[in-house]
PDB file of C-alpha atoms and ligand atoms in Angstrom:
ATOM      1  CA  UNK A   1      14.604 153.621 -49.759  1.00 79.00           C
ATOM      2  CA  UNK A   2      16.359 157.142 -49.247  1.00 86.00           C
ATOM      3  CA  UNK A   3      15.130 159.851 -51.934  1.00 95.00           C
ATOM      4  CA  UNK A   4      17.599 159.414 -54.344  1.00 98.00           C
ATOM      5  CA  UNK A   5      19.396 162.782 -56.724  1.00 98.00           C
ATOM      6  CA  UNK A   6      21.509 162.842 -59.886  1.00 98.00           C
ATOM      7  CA  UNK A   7      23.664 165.512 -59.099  1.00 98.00           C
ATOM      8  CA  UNK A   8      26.357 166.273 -62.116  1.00 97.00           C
ATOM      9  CA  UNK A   9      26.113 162.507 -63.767  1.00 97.00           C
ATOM     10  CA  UNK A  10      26.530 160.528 -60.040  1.00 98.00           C
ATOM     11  CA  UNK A  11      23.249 159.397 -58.140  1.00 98.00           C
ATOM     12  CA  UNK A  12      23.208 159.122 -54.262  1.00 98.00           C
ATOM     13  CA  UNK A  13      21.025 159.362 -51.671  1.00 98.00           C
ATOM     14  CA  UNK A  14      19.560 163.512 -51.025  1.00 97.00           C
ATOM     15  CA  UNK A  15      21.284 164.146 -48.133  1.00 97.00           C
ATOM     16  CA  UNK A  16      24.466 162.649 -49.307  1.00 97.00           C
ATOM     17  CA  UNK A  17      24.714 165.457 -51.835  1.00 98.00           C
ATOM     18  CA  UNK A  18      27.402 168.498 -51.629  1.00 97.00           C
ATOM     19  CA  UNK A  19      27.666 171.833 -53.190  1.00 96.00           C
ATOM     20  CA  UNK A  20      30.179 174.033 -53.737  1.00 96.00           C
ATOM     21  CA  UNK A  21      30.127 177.506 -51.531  1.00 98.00           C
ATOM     22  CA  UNK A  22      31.088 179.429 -54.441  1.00 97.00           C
ATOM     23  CA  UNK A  23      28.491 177.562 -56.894  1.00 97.00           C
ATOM     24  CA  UNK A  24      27.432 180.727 -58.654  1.00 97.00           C
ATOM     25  CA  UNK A  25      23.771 179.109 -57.513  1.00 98.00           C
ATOM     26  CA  UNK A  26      23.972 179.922 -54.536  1.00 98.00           C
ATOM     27  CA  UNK A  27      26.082 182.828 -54.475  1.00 98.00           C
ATOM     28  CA  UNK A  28      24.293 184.715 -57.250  1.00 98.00           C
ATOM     29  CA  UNK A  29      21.107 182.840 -58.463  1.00 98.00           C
ATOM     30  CA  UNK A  30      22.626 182.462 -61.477  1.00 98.00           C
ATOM     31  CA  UNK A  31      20.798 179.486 -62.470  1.00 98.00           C
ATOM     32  CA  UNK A  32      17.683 178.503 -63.893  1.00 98.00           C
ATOM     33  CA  UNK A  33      15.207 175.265 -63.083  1.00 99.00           C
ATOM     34  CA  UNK A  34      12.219 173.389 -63.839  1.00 99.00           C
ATOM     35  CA  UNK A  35       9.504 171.193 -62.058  1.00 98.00           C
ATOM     36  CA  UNK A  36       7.689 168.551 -64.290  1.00 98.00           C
ATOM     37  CA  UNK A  37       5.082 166.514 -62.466  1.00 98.00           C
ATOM     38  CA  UNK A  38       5.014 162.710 -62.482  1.00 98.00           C
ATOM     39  CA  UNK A  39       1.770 161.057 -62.803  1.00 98.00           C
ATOM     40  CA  UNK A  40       1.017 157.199 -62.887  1.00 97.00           C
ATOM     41  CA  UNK A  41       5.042 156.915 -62.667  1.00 97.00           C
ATOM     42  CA  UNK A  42       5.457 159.055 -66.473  1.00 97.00           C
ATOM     43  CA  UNK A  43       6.786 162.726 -66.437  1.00 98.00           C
ATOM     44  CA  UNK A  44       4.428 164.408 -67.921  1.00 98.00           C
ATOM     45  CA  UNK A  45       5.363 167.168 -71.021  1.00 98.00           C
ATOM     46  CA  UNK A  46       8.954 166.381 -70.360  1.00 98.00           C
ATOM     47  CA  UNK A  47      10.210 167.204 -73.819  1.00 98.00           C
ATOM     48  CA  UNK A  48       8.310 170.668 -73.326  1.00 98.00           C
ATOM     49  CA  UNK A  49      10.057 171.424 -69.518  1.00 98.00           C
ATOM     50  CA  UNK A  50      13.270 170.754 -71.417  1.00 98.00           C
ATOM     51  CA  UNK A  51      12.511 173.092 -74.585  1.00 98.00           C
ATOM     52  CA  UNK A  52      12.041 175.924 -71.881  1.00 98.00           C
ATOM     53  CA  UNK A  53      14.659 175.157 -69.619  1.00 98.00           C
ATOM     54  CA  UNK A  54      17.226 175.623 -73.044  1.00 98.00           C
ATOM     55  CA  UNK A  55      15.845 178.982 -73.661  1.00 98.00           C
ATOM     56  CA  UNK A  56      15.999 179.756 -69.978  1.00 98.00           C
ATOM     57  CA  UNK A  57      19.646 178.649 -70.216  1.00 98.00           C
ATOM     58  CA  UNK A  58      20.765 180.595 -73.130  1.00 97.00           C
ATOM     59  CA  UNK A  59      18.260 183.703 -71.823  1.00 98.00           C
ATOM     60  CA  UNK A  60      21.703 183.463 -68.868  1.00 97.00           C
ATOM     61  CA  UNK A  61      23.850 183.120 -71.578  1.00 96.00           C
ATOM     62  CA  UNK A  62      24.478 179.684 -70.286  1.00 96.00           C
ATOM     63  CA  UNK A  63      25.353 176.207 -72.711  1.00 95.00           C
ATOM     64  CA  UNK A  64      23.320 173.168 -71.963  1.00 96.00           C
ATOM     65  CA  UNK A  65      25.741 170.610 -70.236  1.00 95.00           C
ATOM     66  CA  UNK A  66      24.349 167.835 -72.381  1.00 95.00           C
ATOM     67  CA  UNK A  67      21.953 167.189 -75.401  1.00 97.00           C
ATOM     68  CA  UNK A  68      17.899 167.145 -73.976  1.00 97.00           C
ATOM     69  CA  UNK A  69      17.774 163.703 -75.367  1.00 98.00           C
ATOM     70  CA  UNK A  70      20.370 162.521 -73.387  1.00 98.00           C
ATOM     71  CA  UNK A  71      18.872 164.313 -70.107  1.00 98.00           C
ATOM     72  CA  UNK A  72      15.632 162.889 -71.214  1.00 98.00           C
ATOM     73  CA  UNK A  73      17.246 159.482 -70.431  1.00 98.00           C
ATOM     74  CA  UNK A  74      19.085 160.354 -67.426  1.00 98.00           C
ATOM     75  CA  UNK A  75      15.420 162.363 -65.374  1.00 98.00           C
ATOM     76  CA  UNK A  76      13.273 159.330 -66.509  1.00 98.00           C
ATOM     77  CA  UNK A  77      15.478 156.291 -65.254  1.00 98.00           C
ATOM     78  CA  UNK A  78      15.664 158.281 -61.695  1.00 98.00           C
ATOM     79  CA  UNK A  79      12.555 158.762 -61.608  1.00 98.00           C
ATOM     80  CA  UNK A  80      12.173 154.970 -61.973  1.00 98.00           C
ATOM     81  CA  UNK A  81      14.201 154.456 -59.508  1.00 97.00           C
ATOM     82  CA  UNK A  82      12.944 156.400 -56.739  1.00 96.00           C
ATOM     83  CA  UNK A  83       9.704 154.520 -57.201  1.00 95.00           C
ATOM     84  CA  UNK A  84       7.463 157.621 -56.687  1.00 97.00           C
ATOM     85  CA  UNK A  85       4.183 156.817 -58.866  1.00 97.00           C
ATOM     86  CA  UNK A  86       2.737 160.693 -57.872  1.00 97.00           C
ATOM     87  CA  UNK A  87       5.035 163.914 -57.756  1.00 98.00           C
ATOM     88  CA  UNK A  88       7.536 165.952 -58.901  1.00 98.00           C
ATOM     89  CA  UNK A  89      10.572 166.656 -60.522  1.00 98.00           C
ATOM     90  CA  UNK A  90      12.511 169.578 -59.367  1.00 98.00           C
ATOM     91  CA  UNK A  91      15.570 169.952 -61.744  1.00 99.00           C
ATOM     92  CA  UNK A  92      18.334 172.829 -61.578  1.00 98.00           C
ATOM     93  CA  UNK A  93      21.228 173.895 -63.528  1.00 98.00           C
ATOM     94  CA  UNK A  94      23.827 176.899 -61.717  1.00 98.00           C
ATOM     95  CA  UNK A  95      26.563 178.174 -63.730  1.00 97.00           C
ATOM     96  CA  UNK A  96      28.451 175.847 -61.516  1.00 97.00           C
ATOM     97  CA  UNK A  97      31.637 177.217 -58.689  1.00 96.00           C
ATOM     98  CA  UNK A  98      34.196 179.356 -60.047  1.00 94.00           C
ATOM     99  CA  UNK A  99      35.947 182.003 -57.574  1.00 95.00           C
ATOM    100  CA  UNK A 100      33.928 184.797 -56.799  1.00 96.00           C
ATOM    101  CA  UNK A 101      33.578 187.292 -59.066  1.00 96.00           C
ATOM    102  CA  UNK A 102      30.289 188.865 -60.864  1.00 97.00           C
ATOM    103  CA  UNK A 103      32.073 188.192 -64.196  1.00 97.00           C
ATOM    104  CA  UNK A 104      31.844 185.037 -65.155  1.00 94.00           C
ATOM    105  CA  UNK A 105      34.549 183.031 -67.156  1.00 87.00           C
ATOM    106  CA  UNK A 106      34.630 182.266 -70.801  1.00 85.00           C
ATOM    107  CA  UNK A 107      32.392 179.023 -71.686  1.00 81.00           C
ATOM    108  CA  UNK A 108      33.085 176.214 -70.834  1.00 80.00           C
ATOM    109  CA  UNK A 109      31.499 176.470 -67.373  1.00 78.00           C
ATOM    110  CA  UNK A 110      31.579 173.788 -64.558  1.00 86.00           C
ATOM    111  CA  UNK A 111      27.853 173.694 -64.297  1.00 95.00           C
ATOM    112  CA  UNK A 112      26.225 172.304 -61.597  1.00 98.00           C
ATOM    113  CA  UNK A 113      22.995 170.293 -63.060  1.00 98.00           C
ATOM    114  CA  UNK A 114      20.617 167.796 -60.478  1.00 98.00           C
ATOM    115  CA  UNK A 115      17.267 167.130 -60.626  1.00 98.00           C
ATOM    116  CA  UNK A 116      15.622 165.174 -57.878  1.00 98.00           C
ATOM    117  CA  UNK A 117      12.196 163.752 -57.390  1.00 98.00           C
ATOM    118  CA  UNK A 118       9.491 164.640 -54.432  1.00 97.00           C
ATOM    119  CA  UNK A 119       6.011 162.590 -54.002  1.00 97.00           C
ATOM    120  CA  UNK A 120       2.943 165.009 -54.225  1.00 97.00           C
ATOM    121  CA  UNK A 121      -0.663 163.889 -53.330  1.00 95.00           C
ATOM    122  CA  UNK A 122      -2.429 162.803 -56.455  1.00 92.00           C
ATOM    123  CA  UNK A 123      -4.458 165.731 -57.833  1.00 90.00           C
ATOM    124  CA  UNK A 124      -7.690 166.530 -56.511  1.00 89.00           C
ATOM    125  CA  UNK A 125     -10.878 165.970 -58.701  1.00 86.00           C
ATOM    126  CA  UNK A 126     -13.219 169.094 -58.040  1.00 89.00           C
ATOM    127  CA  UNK A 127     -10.007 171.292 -56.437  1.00 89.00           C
ATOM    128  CA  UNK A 128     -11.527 173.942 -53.856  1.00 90.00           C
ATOM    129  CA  UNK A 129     -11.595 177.889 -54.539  1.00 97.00           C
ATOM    130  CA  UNK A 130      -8.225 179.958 -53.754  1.00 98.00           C
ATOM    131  CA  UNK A 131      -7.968 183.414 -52.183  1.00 98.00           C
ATOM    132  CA  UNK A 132      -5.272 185.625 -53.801  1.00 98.00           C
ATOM    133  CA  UNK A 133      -3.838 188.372 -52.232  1.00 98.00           C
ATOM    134  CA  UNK A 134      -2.675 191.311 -54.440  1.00 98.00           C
ATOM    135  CA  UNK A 135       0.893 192.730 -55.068  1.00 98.00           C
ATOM    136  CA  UNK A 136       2.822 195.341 -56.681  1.00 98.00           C
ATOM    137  CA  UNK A 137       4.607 193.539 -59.311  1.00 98.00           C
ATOM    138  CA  UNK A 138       7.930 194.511 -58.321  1.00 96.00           C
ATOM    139  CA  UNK A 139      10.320 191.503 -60.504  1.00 98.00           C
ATOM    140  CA  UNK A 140      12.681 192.034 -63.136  1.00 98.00           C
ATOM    141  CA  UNK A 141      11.677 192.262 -67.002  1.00 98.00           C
ATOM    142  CA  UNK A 142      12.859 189.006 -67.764  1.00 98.00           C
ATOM    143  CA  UNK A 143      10.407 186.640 -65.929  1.00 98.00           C
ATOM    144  CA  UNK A 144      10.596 184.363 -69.174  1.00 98.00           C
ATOM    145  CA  UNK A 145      13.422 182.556 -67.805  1.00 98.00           C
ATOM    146  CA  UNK A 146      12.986 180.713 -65.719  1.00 99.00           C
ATOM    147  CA  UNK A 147      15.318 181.986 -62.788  1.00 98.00           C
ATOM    148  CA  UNK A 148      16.090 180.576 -59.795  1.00 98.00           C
ATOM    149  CA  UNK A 149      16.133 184.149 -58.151  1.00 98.00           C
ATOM    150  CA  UNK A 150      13.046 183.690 -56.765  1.00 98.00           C
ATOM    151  CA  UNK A 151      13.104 186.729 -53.664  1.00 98.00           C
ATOM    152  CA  UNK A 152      10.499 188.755 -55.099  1.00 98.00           C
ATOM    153  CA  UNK A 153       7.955 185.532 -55.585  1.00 98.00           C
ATOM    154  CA  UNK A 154       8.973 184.281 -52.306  1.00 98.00           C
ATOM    155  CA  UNK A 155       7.984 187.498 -50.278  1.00 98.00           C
ATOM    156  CA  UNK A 156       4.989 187.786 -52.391  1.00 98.00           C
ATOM    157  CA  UNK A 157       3.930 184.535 -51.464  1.00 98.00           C
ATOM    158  CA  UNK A 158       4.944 184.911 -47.745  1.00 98.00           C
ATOM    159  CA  UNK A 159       2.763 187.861 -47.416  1.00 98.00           C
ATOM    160  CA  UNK A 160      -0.248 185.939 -48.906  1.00 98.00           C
ATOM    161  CA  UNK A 161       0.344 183.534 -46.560  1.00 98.00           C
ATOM    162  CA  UNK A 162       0.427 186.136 -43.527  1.00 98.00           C
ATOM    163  CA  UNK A 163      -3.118 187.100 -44.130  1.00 98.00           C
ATOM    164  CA  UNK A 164      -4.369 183.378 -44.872  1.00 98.00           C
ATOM    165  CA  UNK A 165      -4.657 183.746 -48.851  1.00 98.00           C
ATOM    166  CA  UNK A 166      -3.119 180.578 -51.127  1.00 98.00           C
ATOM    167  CA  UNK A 167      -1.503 182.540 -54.165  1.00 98.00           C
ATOM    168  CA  UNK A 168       0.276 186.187 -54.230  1.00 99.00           C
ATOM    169  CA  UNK A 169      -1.223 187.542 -57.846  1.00 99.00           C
ATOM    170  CA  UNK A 170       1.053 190.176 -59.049  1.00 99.00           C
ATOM    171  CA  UNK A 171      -0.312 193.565 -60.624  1.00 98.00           C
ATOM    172  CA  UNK A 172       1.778 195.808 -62.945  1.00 98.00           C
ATOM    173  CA  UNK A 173       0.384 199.238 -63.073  1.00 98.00           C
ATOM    174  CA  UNK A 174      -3.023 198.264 -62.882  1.00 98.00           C
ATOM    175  CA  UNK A 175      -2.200 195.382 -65.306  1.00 98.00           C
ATOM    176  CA  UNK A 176      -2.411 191.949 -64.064  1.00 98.00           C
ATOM    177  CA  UNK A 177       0.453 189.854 -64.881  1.00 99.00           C
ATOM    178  CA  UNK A 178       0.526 186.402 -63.314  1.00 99.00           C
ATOM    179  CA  UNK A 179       0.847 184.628 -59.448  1.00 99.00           C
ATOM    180  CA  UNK A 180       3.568 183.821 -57.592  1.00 98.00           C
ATOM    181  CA  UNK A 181       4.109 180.312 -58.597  1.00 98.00           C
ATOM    182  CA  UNK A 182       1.319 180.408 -60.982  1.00 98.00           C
ATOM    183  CA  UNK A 183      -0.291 181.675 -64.617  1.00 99.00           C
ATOM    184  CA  UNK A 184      -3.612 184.094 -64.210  1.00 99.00           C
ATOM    185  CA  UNK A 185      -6.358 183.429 -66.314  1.00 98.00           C
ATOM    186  CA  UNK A 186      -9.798 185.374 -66.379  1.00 98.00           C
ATOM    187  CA  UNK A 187     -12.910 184.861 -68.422  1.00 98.00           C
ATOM    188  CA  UNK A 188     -14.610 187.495 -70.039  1.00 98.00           C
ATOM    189  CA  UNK A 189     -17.710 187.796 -72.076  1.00 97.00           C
ATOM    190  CA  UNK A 190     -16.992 184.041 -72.510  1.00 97.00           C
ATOM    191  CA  UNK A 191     -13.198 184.923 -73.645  1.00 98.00           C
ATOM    192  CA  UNK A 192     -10.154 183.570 -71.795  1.00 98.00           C
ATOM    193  CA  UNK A 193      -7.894 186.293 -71.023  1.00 98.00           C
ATOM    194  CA  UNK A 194      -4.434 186.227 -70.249  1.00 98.00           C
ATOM    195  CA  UNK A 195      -1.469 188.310 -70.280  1.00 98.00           C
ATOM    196  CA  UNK A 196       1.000 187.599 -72.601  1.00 98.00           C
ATOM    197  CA  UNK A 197       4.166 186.004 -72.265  1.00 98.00           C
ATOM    198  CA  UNK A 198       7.100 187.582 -72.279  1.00 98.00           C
ATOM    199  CA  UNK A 199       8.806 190.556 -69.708  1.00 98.00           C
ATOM    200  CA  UNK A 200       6.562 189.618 -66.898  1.00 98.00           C
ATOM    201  CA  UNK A 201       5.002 186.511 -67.278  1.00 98.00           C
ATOM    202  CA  UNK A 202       6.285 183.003 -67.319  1.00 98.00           C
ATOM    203  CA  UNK A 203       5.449 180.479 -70.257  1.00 98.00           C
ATOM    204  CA  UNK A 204       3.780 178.211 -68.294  1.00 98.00           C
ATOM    205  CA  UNK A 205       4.238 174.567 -69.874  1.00 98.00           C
ATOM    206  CA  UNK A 206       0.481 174.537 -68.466  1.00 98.00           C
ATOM    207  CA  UNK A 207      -0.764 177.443 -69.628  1.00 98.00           C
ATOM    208  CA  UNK A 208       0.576 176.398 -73.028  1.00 98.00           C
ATOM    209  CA  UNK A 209      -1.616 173.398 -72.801  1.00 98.00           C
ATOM    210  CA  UNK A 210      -4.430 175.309 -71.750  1.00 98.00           C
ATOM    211  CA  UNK A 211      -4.267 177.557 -74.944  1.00 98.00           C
ATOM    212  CA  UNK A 212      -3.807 174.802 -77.266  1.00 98.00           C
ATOM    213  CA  UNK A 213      -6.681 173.306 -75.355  1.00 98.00           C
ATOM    214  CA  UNK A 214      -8.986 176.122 -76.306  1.00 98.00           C
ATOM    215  CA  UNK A 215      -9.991 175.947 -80.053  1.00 98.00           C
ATOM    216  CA  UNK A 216     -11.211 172.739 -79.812  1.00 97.00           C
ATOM    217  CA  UNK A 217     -13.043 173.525 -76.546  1.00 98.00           C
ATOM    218  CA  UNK A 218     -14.684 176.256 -78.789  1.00 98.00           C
ATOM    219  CA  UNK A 219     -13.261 178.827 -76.250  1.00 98.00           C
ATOM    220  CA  UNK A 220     -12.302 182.104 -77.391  1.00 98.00           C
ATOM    221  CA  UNK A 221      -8.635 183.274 -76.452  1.00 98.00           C
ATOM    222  CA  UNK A 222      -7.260 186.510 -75.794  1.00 98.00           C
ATOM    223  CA  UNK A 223      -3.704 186.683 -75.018  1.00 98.00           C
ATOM    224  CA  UNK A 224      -3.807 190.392 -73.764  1.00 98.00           C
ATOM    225  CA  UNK A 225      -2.652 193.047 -70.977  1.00 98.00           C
ATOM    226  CA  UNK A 226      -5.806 192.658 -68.529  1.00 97.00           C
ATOM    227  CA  UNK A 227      -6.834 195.420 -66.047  1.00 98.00           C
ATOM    228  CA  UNK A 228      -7.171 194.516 -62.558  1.00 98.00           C
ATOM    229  CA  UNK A 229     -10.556 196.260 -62.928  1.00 97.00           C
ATOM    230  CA  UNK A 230     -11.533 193.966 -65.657  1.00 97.00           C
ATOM    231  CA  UNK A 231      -9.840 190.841 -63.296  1.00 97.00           C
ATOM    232  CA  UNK A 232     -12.704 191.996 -60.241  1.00 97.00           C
ATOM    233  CA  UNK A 233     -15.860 192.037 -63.197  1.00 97.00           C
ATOM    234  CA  UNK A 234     -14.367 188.780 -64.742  1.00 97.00           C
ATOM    235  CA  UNK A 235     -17.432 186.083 -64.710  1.00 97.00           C
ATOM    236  CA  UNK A 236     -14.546 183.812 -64.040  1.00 98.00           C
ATOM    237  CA  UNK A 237     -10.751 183.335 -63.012  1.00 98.00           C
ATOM    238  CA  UNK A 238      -8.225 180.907 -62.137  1.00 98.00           C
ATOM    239  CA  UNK A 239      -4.674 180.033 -61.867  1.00 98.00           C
ATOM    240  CA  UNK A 240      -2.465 177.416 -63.484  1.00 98.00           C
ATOM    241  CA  UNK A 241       0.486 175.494 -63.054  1.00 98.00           C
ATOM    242  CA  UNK A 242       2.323 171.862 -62.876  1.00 98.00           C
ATOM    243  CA  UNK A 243       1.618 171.935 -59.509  1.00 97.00           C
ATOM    244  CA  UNK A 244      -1.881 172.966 -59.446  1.00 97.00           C
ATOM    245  CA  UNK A 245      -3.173 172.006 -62.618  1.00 97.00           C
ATOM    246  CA  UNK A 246      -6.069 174.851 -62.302  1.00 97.00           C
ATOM    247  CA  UNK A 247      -7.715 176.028 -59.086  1.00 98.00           C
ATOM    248  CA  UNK A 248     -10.540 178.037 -59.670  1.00 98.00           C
ATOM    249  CA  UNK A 249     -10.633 181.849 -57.652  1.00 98.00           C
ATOM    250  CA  UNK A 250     -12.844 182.386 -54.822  1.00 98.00           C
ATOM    251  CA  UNK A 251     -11.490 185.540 -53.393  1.00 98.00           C
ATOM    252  CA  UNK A 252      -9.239 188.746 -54.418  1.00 98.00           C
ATOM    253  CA  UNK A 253      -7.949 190.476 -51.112  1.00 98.00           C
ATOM    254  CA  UNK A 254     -11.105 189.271 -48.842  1.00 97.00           C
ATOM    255  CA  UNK A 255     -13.394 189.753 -51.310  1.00 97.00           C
ATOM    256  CA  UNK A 256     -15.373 186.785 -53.289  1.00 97.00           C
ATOM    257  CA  UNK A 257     -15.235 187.211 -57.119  1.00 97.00           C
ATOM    258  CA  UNK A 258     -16.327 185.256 -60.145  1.00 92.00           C
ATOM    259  CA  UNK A 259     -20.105 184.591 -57.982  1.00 89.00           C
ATOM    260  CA  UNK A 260     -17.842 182.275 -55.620  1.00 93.00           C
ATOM    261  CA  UNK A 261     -18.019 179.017 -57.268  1.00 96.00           C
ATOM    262  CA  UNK A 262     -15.937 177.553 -59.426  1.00 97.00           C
ATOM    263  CA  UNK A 263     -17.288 178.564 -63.464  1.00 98.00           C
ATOM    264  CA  UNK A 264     -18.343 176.658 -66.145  1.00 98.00           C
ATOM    265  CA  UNK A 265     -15.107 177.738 -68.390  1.00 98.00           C
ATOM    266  CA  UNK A 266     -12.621 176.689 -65.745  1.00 98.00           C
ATOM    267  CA  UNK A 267     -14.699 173.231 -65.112  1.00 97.00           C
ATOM    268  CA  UNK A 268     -14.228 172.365 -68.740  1.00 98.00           C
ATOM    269  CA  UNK A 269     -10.830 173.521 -69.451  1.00 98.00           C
ATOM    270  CA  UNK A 270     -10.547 171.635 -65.958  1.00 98.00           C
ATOM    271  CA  UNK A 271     -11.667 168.082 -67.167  1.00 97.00           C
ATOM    272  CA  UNK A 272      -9.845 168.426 -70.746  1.00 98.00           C
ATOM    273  CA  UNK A 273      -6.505 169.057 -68.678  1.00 98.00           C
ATOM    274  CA  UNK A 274      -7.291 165.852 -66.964  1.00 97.00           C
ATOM    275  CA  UNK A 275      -8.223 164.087 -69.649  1.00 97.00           C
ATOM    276  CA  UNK A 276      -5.033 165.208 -71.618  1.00 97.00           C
ATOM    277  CA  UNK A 277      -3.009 163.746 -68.289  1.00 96.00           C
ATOM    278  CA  UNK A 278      -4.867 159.901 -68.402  1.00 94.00           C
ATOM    279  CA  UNK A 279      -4.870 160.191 -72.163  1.00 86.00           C
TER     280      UNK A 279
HETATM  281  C1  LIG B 301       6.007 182.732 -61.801  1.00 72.98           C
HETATM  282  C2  LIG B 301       5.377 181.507 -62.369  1.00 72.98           C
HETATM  283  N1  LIG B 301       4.453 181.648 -63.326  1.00 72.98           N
HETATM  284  C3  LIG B 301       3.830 180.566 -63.860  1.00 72.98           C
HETATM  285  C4  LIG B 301       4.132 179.281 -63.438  1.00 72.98           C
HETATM  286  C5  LIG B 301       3.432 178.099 -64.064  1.00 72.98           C
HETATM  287  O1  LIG B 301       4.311 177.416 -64.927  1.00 72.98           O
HETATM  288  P1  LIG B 301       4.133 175.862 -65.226  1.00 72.98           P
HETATM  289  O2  LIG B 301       2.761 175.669 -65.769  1.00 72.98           O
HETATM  290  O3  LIG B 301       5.188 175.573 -66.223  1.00 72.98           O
HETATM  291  O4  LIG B 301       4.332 175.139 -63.930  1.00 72.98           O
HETATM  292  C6  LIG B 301       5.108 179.101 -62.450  1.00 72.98           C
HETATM  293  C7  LIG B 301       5.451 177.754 -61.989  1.00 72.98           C
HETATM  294  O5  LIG B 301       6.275 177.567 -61.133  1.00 72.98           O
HETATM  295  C8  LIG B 301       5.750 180.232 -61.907  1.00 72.98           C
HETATM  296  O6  LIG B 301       6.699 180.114 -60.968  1.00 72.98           O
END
């Protein structure tokens, strides 16, 4: 069966599918996006994916082309039919194709709104370590929305990739903020650490989860600017997204950290993610 897309209310087959040249998408990044992962056929935390893609939306001053409950409907019979039991979602919205111009006209726009599904291998039970390579955190202030100008993450990750580490991690100042494609998390004195949301870091649907994990986990939280100091005498750290789920860190720019094994923190906030998922 050809991967299928809903692409502005019509399904057809991926490769089928057209956009406009002057879809403000592609000609500004003036769009946002999500990625909800499918497991055992269900999207899983759909309602809170579409929760942050709204606020994304009107963070661009952009109007939801339809109600969530509607688009609810629409993402979870294609991703019936594209029979994909493990994988992703990848859904965007653009401001849609109006003649250039870096004004855009009065509501209402001609949006341009798909979302698509891609198999991913079913998620690993004891993950391996990743190395992250450091960056200056060089984004805009507004990494809350979810933006699909994605340069600065992209050459982050690139040059990760160019000296063989997994994850770009991005420092502010001295002040960690997040990864790439990823939320940072370290664990200190038995506290989880992690930098707030907001200017420079991404409410991650699985950070949130993580956090509302915690207090029944008995694990302290600290949602707090950390030092990258603090990040290298961490007992523990890891990353966390949809993607991932949590990978535990083995290495900072070469060197090991967090005794090079994954940590008893991250193991247990590990298994109740999991057990969250099959629940
Ligand atoms: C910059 C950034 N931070 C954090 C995350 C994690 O977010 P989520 O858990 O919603 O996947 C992502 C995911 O793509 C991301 O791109």
């Amino acid at each position: 069966m050809p991967q299928l897309i809903w692409i502005n209310g019509r399904v057809m087959p991926l490769a089928e599918a057209k956009i406009g040249v002057e879809d403000r998408g592609f000609q500004f990044a003036d769009g946002v996006y999500e990625v909800v992962r499918i497991y055992d056929s269900k999207l899983f935390a759909l309602d809170e994916h579409l929760e942050r893609l709204a606020r994304s939306s009107a963070g661009i001053l952009l109007t939801m082309p339809m109600a969530a409950a509607k688009l609810a409907g629409e993402i979870a019979a294609l991703t019936a039919r594209s029979g994909v039991a493990e994988g992703m979602l990848y859904l965007q919205l653009t401001r849609g194709v109006s003649p250039r111009g870096h004004v855009f006209a009065p509501e209402p726009h001609q949006h341009t709104l798909l979302f698509y599904v891609m198999p991913l291998d079913p998620p690993a039970a004891a993950p391996p370590g990743v190395k992250l390579h450091r960056v200056e955190d060089d984004r805009w202030q507004r990494c809350c929305i979810k933006s699909i100008a994605l340069l600065p993450n992209v050459l982050a990750k690139n040059a990760a990739a160019a000296v063989g580490a997994d994850e770009a991690v991005f420092v502010d100042h001295g002040v960690v903020t997040e990864c790439a494609a990823s939320n940072f998390f370290a664990v200190i004195g038995g506290k989880l650490v992690t930098h707030p949301v907001g200017a420079k870091v991404l409410p991650g649907i699985t950070r949130q989860i993580l956090l509302e994990l915690c207090p029944s986990l008995g694990i302290p939280v600290s949602e707090r600017p950390l030092r990258e100091s603090e990040a290298l005498a961490a007992e523990e750290m890891f990353i966390a997204s949809t993607t991932r789920e949590i990978n535990w860190v083995s290495h900072w720019d070469g060197r090991v950290v967090g005794g090079g094994s994954c940590g008893a923190v991250t193991r247990r906030l590990h298994q109740a993610l999991r057990e969250r998922v099959t629940g």
